[in-house]
Coordinates of C-alpha atoms in Angstrom, one line a residue:
Chain H
X1 CA -28.6 -28.1 -10.2
X2 CA -28.1 -31.6 -11.5
X3 CA -25.9 -33.8 -9.4
X4 CA -26.0 -37.3 -10.8
X5 CA -25.1 -38.6 -14.1
X6 CA -22.2 -36.2 -14.7
X7 CA -19.7 -36.6 -17.4
X8 CA -17.2 -38.4 -15.2
X9 CA -19.8 -41.0 -14.4
X10 CA -20.7 -41.3 -18.1
X11 CA -17.1 -41.8 -18.9
X12 CA -17.1 -44.9 -16.6
X13 CA -20.3 -46.1 -18.3
X14 CA -18.7 -45.7 -21.7
X15 CA -15.6 -47.7 -20.6
X16 CA -17.7 -50.4 -19.1
X17 CA -19.8 -50.6 -22.3
X18 CA -16.8 -50.7 -24.6
X19 CA -15.1 -53.4 -22.4
X20 CA -18.3 -55.4 -22.3
X21 CA -19.2 -55.1 -26.0
X22 CA -15.6 -55.1 -27.3
X23 CA -13.8 -57.5 -25.1
X24 CA -16.4 -59.7 -23.5
X25 CA -19.3 -60.1 -25.8
X26 CA -17.4 -59.1 -29.0
X27 CA -20.3 -59.2 -31.4
X28 CA -19.5 -57.2 -34.5
X29 CA -21.5 -56.2 -37.5
X30 CA -20.7 -54.5 -40.8
X31 CA -22.7 -51.4 -41.5
X32 CA -23.4 -50.3 -45.0
X33 CA -24.5 -46.8 -45.2
X34 CA -26.7 -46.0 -48.2
X35 CA -25.3 -43.2 -50.3
X36 CA -28.3 -41.3 -51.3
X37 CA -26.5 -38.9 -53.5
X38 CA -24.9 -41.5 -55.6
X39 CA -28.0 -43.7 -55.9
X40 CA -29.8 -42.9 -59.1
X41 CA -33.5 -42.8 -58.9
X42 CA -36.1 -42.4 -61.7
X43 CA -39.0 -40.1 -61.8
X44 CA -40.9 -42.4 -59.5
X45 CA -38.3 -42.4 -56.9
X46 CA -37.2 -45.9 -57.7
X47 CA -33.5 -46.8 -57.9
X48 CA -33.6 -49.2 -60.8
X49 CA -29.9 -49.3 -61.0
X50 CA -29.6 -50.4 -57.4
X51 CA -28.6 -48.6 -54.3
X52 CA -25.0 -47.4 -53.8
X53 CA -23.4 -47.7 -50.4
X54 CA -20.6 -46.0 -48.6
X55 CA -17.6 -48.2 -47.7
X56 CA -18.6 -50.7 -44.9
X57 CA -17.8 -49.9 -41.3
X58 CA -17.0 -52.6 -38.8
X59 CA -18.6 -51.8 -35.5
X60 CA -19.6 -53.5 -32.2
X61 CA -23.2 -54.2 -31.6
X62 CA -25.5 -56.3 -29.4
X63 CA -27.5 -58.5 -31.8
X64 CA -30.8 -59.7 -30.5
X65 CA -32.2 -62.3 -32.8
X66 CA -35.6 -63.9 -33.1
X67 CA -36.3 -67.3 -34.5
X68 CA -36.1 -67.8 -38.2
X69 CA -39.4 -68.5 -39.9
X70 CA -40.4 -69.5 -43.5
X71 CA -44.0 -68.2 -44.0
X72 CA -45.8 -69.1 -47.2
X73 CA -47.2 -66.1 -49.0
X74 CA -48.8 -66.3 -52.4
X75 CA -47.8 -69.9 -52.6
X76 CA -44.2 -69.0 -52.2
X77 CA -42.0 -69.9 -49.4
X78 CA -40.4 -66.9 -47.8
X79 CA -37.8 -66.4 -45.2
X80 CA -38.0 -64.1 -42.2
X81 CA -35.4 -63.5 -39.6
X82 CA -36.4 -60.4 -37.5
X83 CA -33.5 -59.0 -35.7
X84 CA -32.4 -55.9 -33.8
X85 CA -29.0 -54.4 -33.6
X86 CA -28.1 -52.4 -30.5
X87 CA -25.3 -49.9 -30.9
X88 CA -23.5 -47.8 -28.3
X89 CA -24.2 -44.4 -29.6
X90 CA -20.7 -43.2 -28.7
X91 CA -19.3 -45.9 -31.1
X92 CA -21.4 -44.5 -33.9
X93 CA -20.3 -41.0 -33.1
X94 CA -16.7 -42.0 -33.2
X95 CA -17.3 -43.9 -36.5
X96 CA -19.1 -40.8 -37.9
X97 CA -22.1 -42.9 -38.7
X98 CA -25.8 -42.0 -38.6
X99 CA -28.2 -44.9 -38.7
X100 CA -31.1 -44.5 -41.0
X101 CA -33.9 -46.5 -42.4
X102 CA -32.8 -48.2 -45.6
X103 CA -29.2 -48.8 -44.5
X104 CA -27.9 -52.4 -44.4
X105 CA -26.2 -54.4 -41.8
X106 CA -24.3 -57.5 -42.4
X107 CA -24.0 -60.0 -39.6
X108 CA -23.1 -63.6 -39.8
X109 CA -22.9 -63.5 -43.6
X110 CA -26.5 -62.3 -43.8
X111 CA -28.0 -58.9 -44.7
X112 CA -30.6 -56.9 -42.9
X113 CA -32.3 -53.7 -44.0
X114 CA -33.1 -51.3 -41.3
X115 CA -36.8 -50.7 -40.7
X116 CA -36.6 -48.4 -37.8
X117 CA -34.1 -46.7 -35.5
X118 CA -34.7 -45.9 -31.9
X119 CA -32.6 -43.5 -29.7
X120 CA -34.6 -43.6 -26.6
X121 CA -32.3 -44.8 -23.8
X122 CA -31.4 -41.8 -21.8
X123 CA -29.6 -42.2 -18.5
X124 CA -31.2 -40.1 -15.8
X125 CA -33.6 -39.1 -18.5
X126 CA -31.3 -36.5 -20.0
X127 CA -29.5 -36.1 -23.3
X128 CA -26.5 -33.9 -22.8
X129 CA -27.0 -32.7 -26.4
X130 CA -30.1 -30.8 -25.3
X131 CA -29.1 -28.6 -22.4
X132 CA -32.0 -26.1 -23.0
X133 CA -29.9 -23.0 -23.4
X134 CA -31.6 -19.7 -23.7
X135 CA -30.5 -17.0 -26.2
X136 CA -27.5 -16.2 -24.1
X137 CA -26.3 -19.8 -23.9
X138 CA -27.4 -20.2 -20.3
X139 CA -29.8 -22.5 -18.6
X140 CA -31.1 -20.5 -15.6
X141 CA -32.4 -23.6 -13.8
X142 CA -29.5 -26.0 -14.3
X143 CA -26.3 -24.3 -15.5
X144 CA -24.0 -26.8 -17.2
X145 CA -26.7 -29.3 -18.0
X146 CA -24.7 -30.3 -21.1
X147 CA -22.5 -32.3 -18.7
X148 CA -25.2 -34.5 -17.3
X149 CA -27.1 -37.4 -18.7
X150 CA -26.3 -39.9 -21.4
X151 CA -27.8 -40.9 -24.7
X152 CA -26.8 -44.5 -24.4
X153 CA -27.8 -46.4 -27.5
X154 CA -29.3 -46.6 -30.9
X155 CA -31.4 -49.7 -31.5
X156 CA -32.1 -50.6 -35.1
X157 CA -34.8 -53.1 -36.0
X158 CA -34.3 -54.7 -39.3
X159 CA -35.6 -57.4 -41.7
X160 CA -33.7 -60.0 -43.5
X161 CA -32.8 -59.3 -47.1
X162 CA -31.3 -62.0 -49.4
X163 CA -27.9 -61.1 -50.6
X164 CA -28.8 -61.3 -54.3
X165 CA -31.0 -58.3 -54.0
X166 CA -28.1 -56.1 -53.0
X167 CA -25.3 -54.6 -55.0
X168 CA -22.9 -56.0 -52.4
X169 CA -20.6 -58.6 -53.6
X170 CA -18.2 -60.5 -51.4
X171 CA -14.8 -60.1 -53.1
X172 CA -12.4 -61.4 -50.5
X173 CA -12.4 -63.1 -47.2
Chain R
X1 CA -17.4 -35.5 -23.8
X2 CA -15.3 -36.2 -20.8
X3 CA -13.0 -39.2 -21.2
X4 CA -11.4 -40.0 -17.8
X5 CA -8.5 -42.2 -18.2
X6 CA -8.2 -45.4 -16.2
X7 CA -5.4 -47.8 -15.3
X8 CA -3.2 -48.3 -18.3
X9 CA -1.0 -51.0 -16.9
X10 CA 2.0 -48.8 -16.1
X11 CA 2.6 -45.9 -13.8
X12 CA 5.4 -43.5 -12.8
X13 CA 5.3 -42.1 -9.4
X14 CA 6.3 -38.5 -8.7
X15 CA 6.4 -36.7 -5.4
X16 CA 3.1 -35.0 -5.0
X17 CA 1.0 -37.9 -6.4
X18 CA -0.3 -38.8 -3.0
X19 CA -2.9 -36.7 -1.1
X20 CA -0.8 -36.0 2.0
X21 CA 2.7 -36.6 0.7
X22 CA 3.9 -38.1 4.0
X23 CA 6.3 -40.5 2.3
X24 CA 6.7 -39.0 -1.2
X25 CA 10.4 -38.3 -0.8
X26 CA 11.2 -41.7 0.6
X27 CA 12.9 -43.4 -2.3
X28 CA 11.8 -46.8 -1.3
X29 CA 8.3 -45.6 -1.1
X30 CA 8.7 -44.1 -4.6
X31 CA 10.0 -47.4 -5.9
X32 CA 7.3 -49.5 -4.2
X33 CA 4.5 -47.2 -5.2
X34 CA 4.5 -48.3 -8.9
X35 CA 5.1 -51.9 -7.9
X36 CA 2.2 -51.8 -5.5
X37 CA 0.0 -50.2 -8.2
X38 CA 0.8 -53.0 -10.6
X39 CA 0.3 -55.6 -7.9
X40 CA -3.1 -54.3 -7.0
X41 CA -4.3 -53.9 -10.6
X42 CA -3.2 -57.4 -11.4
X43 CA -4.8 -58.9 -8.3
X44 CA -8.0 -57.1 -9.4
X45 CA -8.0 -58.7 -12.8
X46 CA -5.9 -56.5 -15.1
X47 CA -5.1 -57.0 -17.9
X48 CA -8.0 -59.5 -18.4
X49 CA -10.5 -56.9 -17.4
X50 CA -10.3 -53.1 -17.1
X51 CA -9.8 -51.6 -13.7
X52 CA -11.6 -48.3 -13.3
X53 CA -8.9 -46.8 -11.1
X54 CA -6.0 -44.6 -11.8
X55 CA -2.4 -44.8 -10.6
X56 CA -3.3 -42.0 -8.2
X57 CA -5.9 -44.2 -6.7
X58 CA -3.4 -46.9 -5.9
X59 CA -0.9 -44.4 -4.6
X60 CA -3.6 -43.0 -2.3
X61 CA -4.4 -46.5 -1.0
X62 CA -0.7 -47.2 -0.6
X63 CA -0.1 -44.0 1.4
X64 CA -3.1 -44.8 3.6
X65 CA -2.0 -48.3 4.2
X66 CA 1.4 -47.2 5.4
X67 CA -0.2 -44.6 7.6
X68 CA -2.7 -47.2 9.1
X69 CA 0.2 -49.5 9.7
X70 CA 2.1 -46.7 11.5
X71 CA -1.1 -45.8 13.5
X72 CA -1.6 -49.4 14.6
X73 CA 2.1 -49.8 15.5
X74 CA 2.4 -46.5 17.4
X75 CA -1.0 -46.9 19.1
X76 CA 0.3 -50.2 20.4
X77 CA 3.5 -48.5 21.5
X78 CA 1.6 -45.8 23.1
X79 CA -0.5 -48.2 25.1
X80 CA 2.5 -50.2 26.1
X81 CA 4.7 -47.3 27.1
X82 CA 2.2 -44.8 28.3
X83 CA 3.0 -45.1 32.0
X84 CA 6.7 -44.7 31.3
X85 CA 6.1 -41.7 29.0
X86 CA 3.3 -39.8 30.8
X87 CA 4.6 -36.4 31.8
X88 CA 7.5 -36.5 29.4
X89 CA 8.1 -33.7 27.0
X90 CA 6.3 -33.8 23.7
X91 CA 9.1 -32.1 21.8
X92 CA 11.2 -35.1 21.0
X93 CA 9.7 -37.9 19.0
X94 CA 9.7 -41.5 20.2
X95 CA 9.7 -43.3 16.9
X96 CA 13.4 -44.1 17.2
X97 CA 13.5 -44.2 21.0
X98 CA 13.9 -47.2 23.2
X99 CA 11.5 -46.6 26.1
X100 CA 12.4 -48.4 29.2
X101 CA 10.2 -48.9 32.2
X102 CA 10.6 -46.3 34.9
X103 CA 9.2 -45.7 38.3
X104 CA 7.9 -42.1 37.6
X105 CA 4.2 -43.1 37.7
X106 CA 4.7 -45.1 40.9
X107 CA 6.5 -42.2 42.5
X108 CA 3.9 -39.8 41.4
X109 CA 1.3 -42.1 42.9
X110 CA 3.3 -42.3 46.2
X111 CA 3.3 -38.5 46.5
X112 CA -0.4 -38.6 47.4
X113 CA 0.3 -41.1 50.2
X114 CA 3.3 -39.2 51.3
X115 CA 1.2 -36.0 51.5
X116 CA -1.2 -37.7 53.8
X117 CA 1.5 -39.2 56.0
X118 CA 3.3 -35.9 56.2
X119 CA 6.5 -37.3 54.9
X120 CA 6.7 -35.6 51.5
X121 CA 4.5 -35.1 48.5
X122 CA 3.9 -31.9 46.8
X123 CA 1.3 -30.1 49.0
X124 CA 2.6 -27.2 51.1
X125 CA 2.0 -27.4 54.8
X126 CA 1.3 -24.1 56.4
X127 CA 1.7 -23.0 60.0
X128 CA -1.0 -21.2 62.0
X129 CA -1.5 -20.2 65.5
X130 CA -4.2 -19.2 67.9
X131 CA -4.0 -17.4 71.2
X132 CA -5.1 -19.4 74.1
X133 CA -7.8 -17.9 76.3
X134 CA -8.1 -18.6 80.0
X135 CA -10.9 -21.1 80.7
X136 CA -11.7 -21.6 77.0
X137 CA -11.3 -25.1 75.9
X138 CA -12.9 -25.0 72.4
X139 CA -11.4 -23.2 69.4
X140 CA -12.9 -23.2 65.9
X141 CA -10.0 -23.5 63.4
X142 CA -12.4 -23.4 60.5
X143 CA -13.4 -19.9 61.5
X144 CA -9.8 -19.1 62.0
X145 CA -9.2 -20.0 58.3
X146 CA -12.0 -17.6 57.3
X147 CA -10.7 -14.9 59.4
X148 CA -7.2 -15.3 57.9
X149 CA -8.5 -15.3 54.3
X150 CA -7.7 -18.9 53.7
X151 CA -10.1 -20.0 51.0
X152 CA -11.4 -23.4 50.3
X153 CA -11.1 -24.7 53.8
X154 CA -8.2 -26.2 55.7
X155 CA -7.3 -29.6 57.0
X156 CA -5.3 -29.5 60.2
X157 CA -2.4 -31.9 60.0
X158 CA -0.7 -31.4 63.3
X159 CA -1.4 -29.7 66.6
X160 CA 1.6 -28.6 68.6
X161 CA -0.1 -29.1 71.9
X162 CA 1.4 -32.2 73.4
X163 CA 3.8 -33.3 76.0
X164 CA 7.5 -33.4 75.2
X165 CA 8.2 -36.5 73.0
X166 CA 9.6 -39.3 74.9
X167 CA 12.9 -39.2 73.0
X168 CA 13.5 -35.7 74.3
X169 CA 13.2 -37.0 77.7
X170 CA 15.9 -39.4 77.2
X171 CA 19.4 -38.1 77.7
X172 CA 22.0 -39.8 75.7
X173 CA 23.5 -42.7 77.6
X174 CA 26.8 -41.4 76.1
X175 CA 26.7 -38.5 78.4
X176 CA 27.9 -40.6 81.3
X177 CA 25.1 -39.6 83.6
X178 CA 23.4 -42.9 83.6
X179 CA 19.7 -43.6 82.9
X180 CA 18.6 -42.1 86.2
X181 CA 19.3 -38.5 85.2
X182 CA 17.7 -38.6 81.7
X183 CA 14.4 -37.0 82.5
X184 CA 15.9 -34.0 84.2
X185 CA 18.4 -33.3 81.6
X186 CA 15.8 -33.6 78.9
X187 CA 13.8 -30.8 80.3
X188 CA 16.9 -28.5 80.0
X189 CA 16.8 -28.8 76.2
X190 CA 19.9 -30.9 76.1
X191 CA 18.0 -34.1 75.4
X192 CA 19.4 -36.3 72.6
X193 CA 22.8 -34.7 72.8
X194 CA 25.7 -36.5 74.3
X195 CA 29.3 -35.5 74.7
X196 CA 30.4 -39.1 74.5
X197 CA 31.9 -39.3 77.9
X198 CA 30.5 -42.7 78.6
X199 CA 32.7 -45.3 77.3
X200 CA 30.3 -48.2 77.6
X201 CA 28.5 -48.6 74.4
X202 CA 24.9 -49.6 75.3
X203 CA 22.9 -51.5 72.7
X204 CA 20.3 -49.6 70.8
X205 CA 17.6 -51.8 72.2
X206 CA 18.4 -50.4 75.6
X207 CA 17.5 -46.8 74.3
X208 CA 14.3 -48.0 72.7
X209 CA 13.3 -49.8 75.9
X210 CA 13.8 -46.6 77.8
X211 CA 11.9 -44.5 75.3
X212 CA 9.0 -46.9 75.3
X213 CA 9.0 -46.9 79.1
X214 CA 8.9 -43.1 79.2
X215 CA 6.1 -42.9 76.7
X216 CA 4.0 -45.5 78.5
X217 CA 4.7 -43.6 81.8
X218 CA 3.5 -40.4 80.2
X219 CA 0.3 -42.0 78.9
X220 CA -0.5 -43.7 82.2
X221 CA 0.8 -41.4 84.9
X222 CA 0.8 -38.0 83.2
X223 CA -2.5 -37.6 81.5
X224 CA -1.7 -34.0 80.8
X225 CA -1.6 -32.3 77.4
X226 CA -4.1 -33.6 74.9
X227 CA -6.6 -32.4 72.4
X228 CA -9.5 -33.5 70.3
X229 CA -10.0 -32.3 66.7
X230 CA -13.3 -32.9 65.0
X231 CA -14.4 -30.9 61.9
X232 CA -11.8 -28.3 62.7
X233 CA -13.2 -27.8 66.1
X234 CA -10.4 -28.0 68.5
X235 CA -10.9 -29.0 72.1
X236 CA -7.8 -28.9 74.3
X237 CA -7.0 -30.6 77.6
X238 CA -6.4 -29.4 80.2
X239 CA -8.5 -26.2 80.2
X240 CA -6.1 -23.2 79.8
X241 CA -5.5 -21.4 83.0
X242 CA -4.7 -17.7 83.6
X243 CA -1.0 -18.6 83.2
X244 CA -1.7 -20.0 79.7
X245 CA -3.7 -16.9 78.6
X246 CA -2.3 -15.3 75.6
X247 CA 0.1 -18.0 74.8
X248 CA 0.2 -19.2 71.2
X249 CA -0.9 -22.7 70.2
X250 CA 0.6 -23.6 66.9
X251 CA -0.7 -26.0 64.3
X252 CA 0.1 -27.2 60.7
X253 CA -2.6 -27.3 58.1
X254 CA -3.0 -27.8 54.4
X255 CA -5.4 -26.0 52.1
X256 CA -8.0 -28.6 51.0
X257 CA -8.1 -27.4 47.5
X258 CA -4.3 -27.9 47.2
X259 CA -4.9 -31.6 47.4
X260 CA -6.7 -31.5 44.0
X261 CA -4.7 -28.7 42.5
X262 CA -1.4 -30.4 43.3
X263 CA -2.6 -33.4 41.4
X264 CA -3.2 -31.4 38.2
X265 CA -0.3 -30.1 36.3
X266 CA -1.1 -27.6 33.6
X267 CA 1.7 -28.0 31.1
X268 CA 0.9 -28.3 27.4
X269 CA 4.4 -29.4 26.5
X270 CA 4.0 -32.7 28.4
X271 CA 2.4 -36.0 27.5
X272 CA -0.9 -36.1 29.4
X273 CA -3.0 -38.3 27.1
X274 CA -2.5 -40.9 24.5
X275 CA -3.0 -38.5 21.7
X276 CA -0.1 -36.4 22.8
X277 CA 2.3 -39.3 22.7
X278 CA 5.1 -37.9 20.4
X279 CA 4.9 -40.4 17.6
X280 CA 5.0 -39.4 13.9
X281 CA 4.3 -41.3 10.8
X282 CA 6.7 -44.2 10.2
X283 CA 9.7 -43.9 8.0
X284 CA 8.8 -46.2 5.1
X285 CA 12.3 -47.4 4.3
X286 CA 12.7 -48.6 7.9
X287 CA 9.6 -50.9 7.7
X288 CA 10.8 -54.5 7.4
X289 CA 9.4 -57.0 4.9
X290 CA 6.8 -58.3 7.4
X291 CA 5.4 -54.8 7.7
X292 CA 5.6 -54.1 4.0
X293 CA 3.8 -57.3 3.1
X294 CA 1.0 -56.3 5.4
X295 CA 0.9 -52.8 3.8
X296 CA 0.7 -54.3 0.3
X297 CA -2.2 -56.5 1.3
X298 CA -4.0 -53.6 3.0
X299 CA -3.4 -51.4 -0.1
X300 CA -5.1 -54.1 -2.2
X301 CA -8.1 -54.2 0.2
X302 CA -8.4 -50.4 0.0
X303 CA -8.1 -50.4 -3.8
X304 CA -10.7 -53.1 -3.9
X305 CA -13.0 -51.0 -1.7
X306 CA -12.4 -48.0 -4.0
X307 CA -13.2 -50.0 -7.1
X308 CA -16.4 -51.3 -5.4
X309 CA -17.6 -47.8 -4.6
X310 CA -16.8 -46.7 -8.1
X311 CA -18.6 -49.6 -9.7
X312 CA -21.4 -49.3 -7.2
X313 CA -22.2 -45.6 -7.4
X314 CA -25.2 -46.6 -9.6
X315 CA -26.7 -50.0 -8.9
X316 CA -26.8 -50.8 -12.6
X317 CA -24.9 -49.5 -15.6
X318 CA -26.9 -48.9 -18.8
X319 CA -25.7 -50.8 -21.9
X320 CA -27.5 -50.6 -25.3
X321 CA -31.0 -51.8 -24.8
X322 CA -30.4 -53.2 -21.3
X323 CA -28.6 -52.8 -18.0
X324 CA -25.9 -54.7 -16.2
X325 CA -25.0 -55.0 -12.6
X326 CA -21.3 -54.9 -11.9
X327 CA -19.5 -56.7 -9.0
X328 CA -19.6 -53.9 -6.6
X329 CA -21.2 -55.8 -3.8
X330 CA -18.7 -58.6 -4.0
X331 CA -15.8 -56.1 -4.0
X332 CA -17.1 -54.2 -1.1
X333 CA -17.9 -57.2 1.1
X334 CA -14.5 -58.8 0.3
X335 CA -12.7 -55.5 0.9
X336 CA -14.4 -55.0 4.3
X337 CA -13.6 -58.5 5.4
X338 CA -10.0 -58.3 4.3
X339 CA -9.5 -55.0 6.0
X340 CA -10.9 -56.3 9.3
X341 CA -8.9 -59.5 9.1
X342 CA -5.7 -57.5 8.4
X343 CA -6.2 -55.1 11.2
X344 CA -7.1 -58.0 13.6
X345 CA -4.0 -59.9 12.5
X346 CA -1.8 -56.9 13.0
X347 CA -3.2 -56.1 16.5
X348 CA -2.9 -59.7 17.5
X349 CA 0.7 -59.7 16.4
X350 CA 1.5 -56.5 18.3
X351 CA -0.4 -57.6 21.4
X352 CA 1.5 -60.8 21.5
X353 CA 4.7 -58.8 21.8
X354 CA 3.6 -56.4 24.5
X355 CA 5.7 -56.2 27.6
X356 CA 3.2 -58.2 29.6
X357 CA 2.9 -60.9 26.9
X358 CA 6.6 -61.2 26.5
X359 CA 7.2 -61.5 30.2
X360 CA 4.5 -64.1 30.5
X361 CA 6.0 -66.0 27.6
X362 CA 9.4 -65.8 29.2
X363 CA 8.0 -67.1 32.4
X364 CA 6.4 -70.0 30.6
X365 CA 9.6 -70.7 28.8
X366 CA 11.5 -70.7 32.0
X367 CA 9.1 -73.0 33.6
X368 CA 9.2 -75.3 30.6
X369 CA 13.0 -75.2 30.6
X370 CA 13.1 -76.1 34.2
X371 CA 10.7 -78.9 33.7
X372 CA 12.9 -80.1 30.8
X373 CA 16.0 -80.0 32.9
X374 CA 14.3 -82.0 35.6
X375 CA 14.1 -84.9 33.1
X376 CA 17.9 -84.9 32.6
X377 CA 19.3 -88.0 34.4
X378 CA 21.7 -87.0 37.1
X379 CA 24.5 -89.5 36.7
X380 CA 26.9 -90.1 39.5
X381 CA 30.4 -89.8 38.3
X382 CA 32.6 -92.5 39.8
X383 CA 36.2 -91.6 39.3

């Protein structure tokens, strides 16, 4: 039977994380969720009319930035600013937000399109959402496994996108 | 998803919020409980940082601090008063009692000496007798004890095989017979009794001189009745004759095991060790500001320790994409040091007010005062 990483301990972690991210580090991003249903695509799967987004959500994140570069490709000067956004998964759950490839994140007045999402930080190696129940709703080896473990984070890696390529217009400060 | 609440900044104490409830109905404890919780939380950093404790955590620490204070206080009182309270009833508590010094332990100790001297104590002396046999000089009193079902052995305290004491050979000078007739009258059994017909009051030293003279005479001139007792083997002098045959020789003895048994009192209602000293937890409202200040500080140290253990259950806490180490080691080391310092301070404070310390201080004060007075010029008043 599992002993460590119980829900009380996880509650402490959650509080420490929210205090750290919300009150101490206080980095925030604006998350634009792509509305797939509202986005019109042609027969080739292209959204010639541009993508449609749900209303933005302000959320805490740890922003890990790499250096900005300006590579020359096809005799054109580009701009790259690789970045990763690290979210506390519980914050996303509370915001009813699912991170997916193709969503946009605004930070520091720049926009990044998500290339990949990673939910692979499991405390004590367990995700309480997967307690391995049998048909009767029991886990014969570890009853109550849904109360142990913690799926801590979702890490999104993204690439920089110039604002003029988006249908997002800043209307007010 | 469990969401355990932590300190919110305010609390409202209700009886039953502490684990043991020793002081829950003391209204000053109730009042101070919330204040102490706020004090501790703010000393730990709230509201600038979250404190992962609940009001119940602070109440628990507060209750423990009061109890530790009481333990230290009454441990000191127990040590200081033990000799005066040993053997007292455990039924009445001493928290409010003024315990004065008494001689009970000294008297108890003196019993053992009195027993050996035959002047008191709490060991029974028994009488026994043997029949003298003609021409038999040696008698085994140890065997006598076995024959008379006295278990554990005996120790003979007195053998009634001696000449008449010198005092019994001295007839009272008050009888008017004069010192010359004293020996003869003593033998009739009238020794020591005087009808007060002599109207010359002789000094007591005169009687003592006579008694000593008679005793010396008996020792030197009349080497008659005597005995030797080694390992309960009695050898009497002179050797009994046919006339002595069948006479009883009396002796006093004690049972050896009584010496130990009399020193052990089986009474569960009496104080017989430090942990039966009848002290209870203190009454919080009677603790003065000095004591309360100590309690607040000790509560803080306990709260700090609790917070350290909470933050240190896991060496690191996962955050998105990384881990952080909280300040558990700082909290624990600080709490341990503070607790030790507070206990040491309290013990030093108590020890400096022990009876012994106070008497020594008083003596020092007296000496100093005398020394000071010696410096005062003694002027001669000329009228």
